C-alpha positions as a Markdown table, in Angstrom:
| # | Residue | x | y | z |
|---|---|---|---|---|
| 1 | Met | -19.7 | 40.5 | -57.6 |
| 2 | Pro | -18.9 | 39.2 | -53.9 |
| 3 | Trp | -20.4 | 36.3 | -54.3 |
| 4 | Pro | -21.0 | 33.2 | -57.1 |
| 5 | Met | -23.2 | 33.9 | -60.0 |
| 6 | Ala | -24.2 | 31.0 | -62.6 |
| 7 | Asp | -24.9 | 32.6 | -66.0 |
| 8 | Leu | -27.2 | 30.4 | -67.7 |
| 9 | Cys | -27.3 | 31.9 | -70.8 |
| 10 | Asn | -28.4 | 29.3 | -74.0 |
| 11 | Lys | -26.2 | 28.9 | -77.2 |
| 12 | Ala | -28.4 | 30.1 | -79.8 |
| 13 | Gly | -27.4 | 33.7 | -78.5 |
| 14 | Gln | -30.5 | 34.4 | -76.1 |
| 15 | Arg | -30.1 | 35.7 | -72.6 |
| 16 | Ser | -31.4 | 34.2 | -69.4 |
| 17 | Pro | -30.9 | 35.3 | -66.1 |
| 18 | Trp | -28.1 | 35.5 | -64.2 |
| 19 | Phe | -28.7 | 33.2 | -61.0 |
| 20 | Ile | -27.0 | 34.0 | -57.2 |
| 21 | Asp | -27.3 | 31.7 | -53.8 |
| 22 | Ala | -30.8 | 34.1 | -52.8 |
| 23 | Lys | -28.7 | 33.3 | -48.7 |
| 24 | Lys | -25.9 | 34.7 | -49.6 |
| 25 | Leu | -27.0 | 37.7 | -51.4 |
| 26 | Ala | -29.2 | 38.3 | -48.4 |
| 27 | Asp | -26.4 | 38.0 | -46.0 |
| 28 | Tyr | -24.1 | 40.8 | -48.3 |
| 29 | Ile | -27.9 | 42.8 | -47.8 |
| 30 | Asp | -28.0 | 42.5 | -44.5 |
| 31 | Ser | -23.7 | 43.2 | -44.1 |
| 32 | Lys | -24.4 | 46.3 | -45.6 |
| 33 | Lys | -27.2 | 47.9 | -44.0 |
| 34 | Arg | -25.3 | 47.2 | -40.7 |
| 35 | Glu | -22.0 | 49.4 | -42.1 |
| 36 | Ala | -25.2 | 52.3 | -42.9 |
| 37 | Glu | -27.0 | 52.1 | -39.7 |
| 38 | Asn | -23.3 | 52.0 | -38.1 |
| 39 | Asp | -22.2 | 55.4 | -40.4 |
| 40 | Trp | -25.0 | 57.5 | -39.5 |
| 41 | Gln | -24.8 | 56.1 | -35.5 |
| 42 | Lys | -21.4 | 58.0 | -35.6 |
| 43 | Met | -22.7 | 61.1 | -37.6 |
| 44 | Arg | -25.0 | 61.5 | -35.2 |
| 45 | Ala | -22.8 | 61.0 | -31.9 |
């Protein structure tokens, strides 16, 4: 993944979720959306 993540898995073997910075994830998604929109516009031109 292109952003820092924290594994909160305890040592007893139970799984816990991975936590990430929501702002960094949102920024990444926004940048991918912009790239896709640009690609779409180029294909339609």
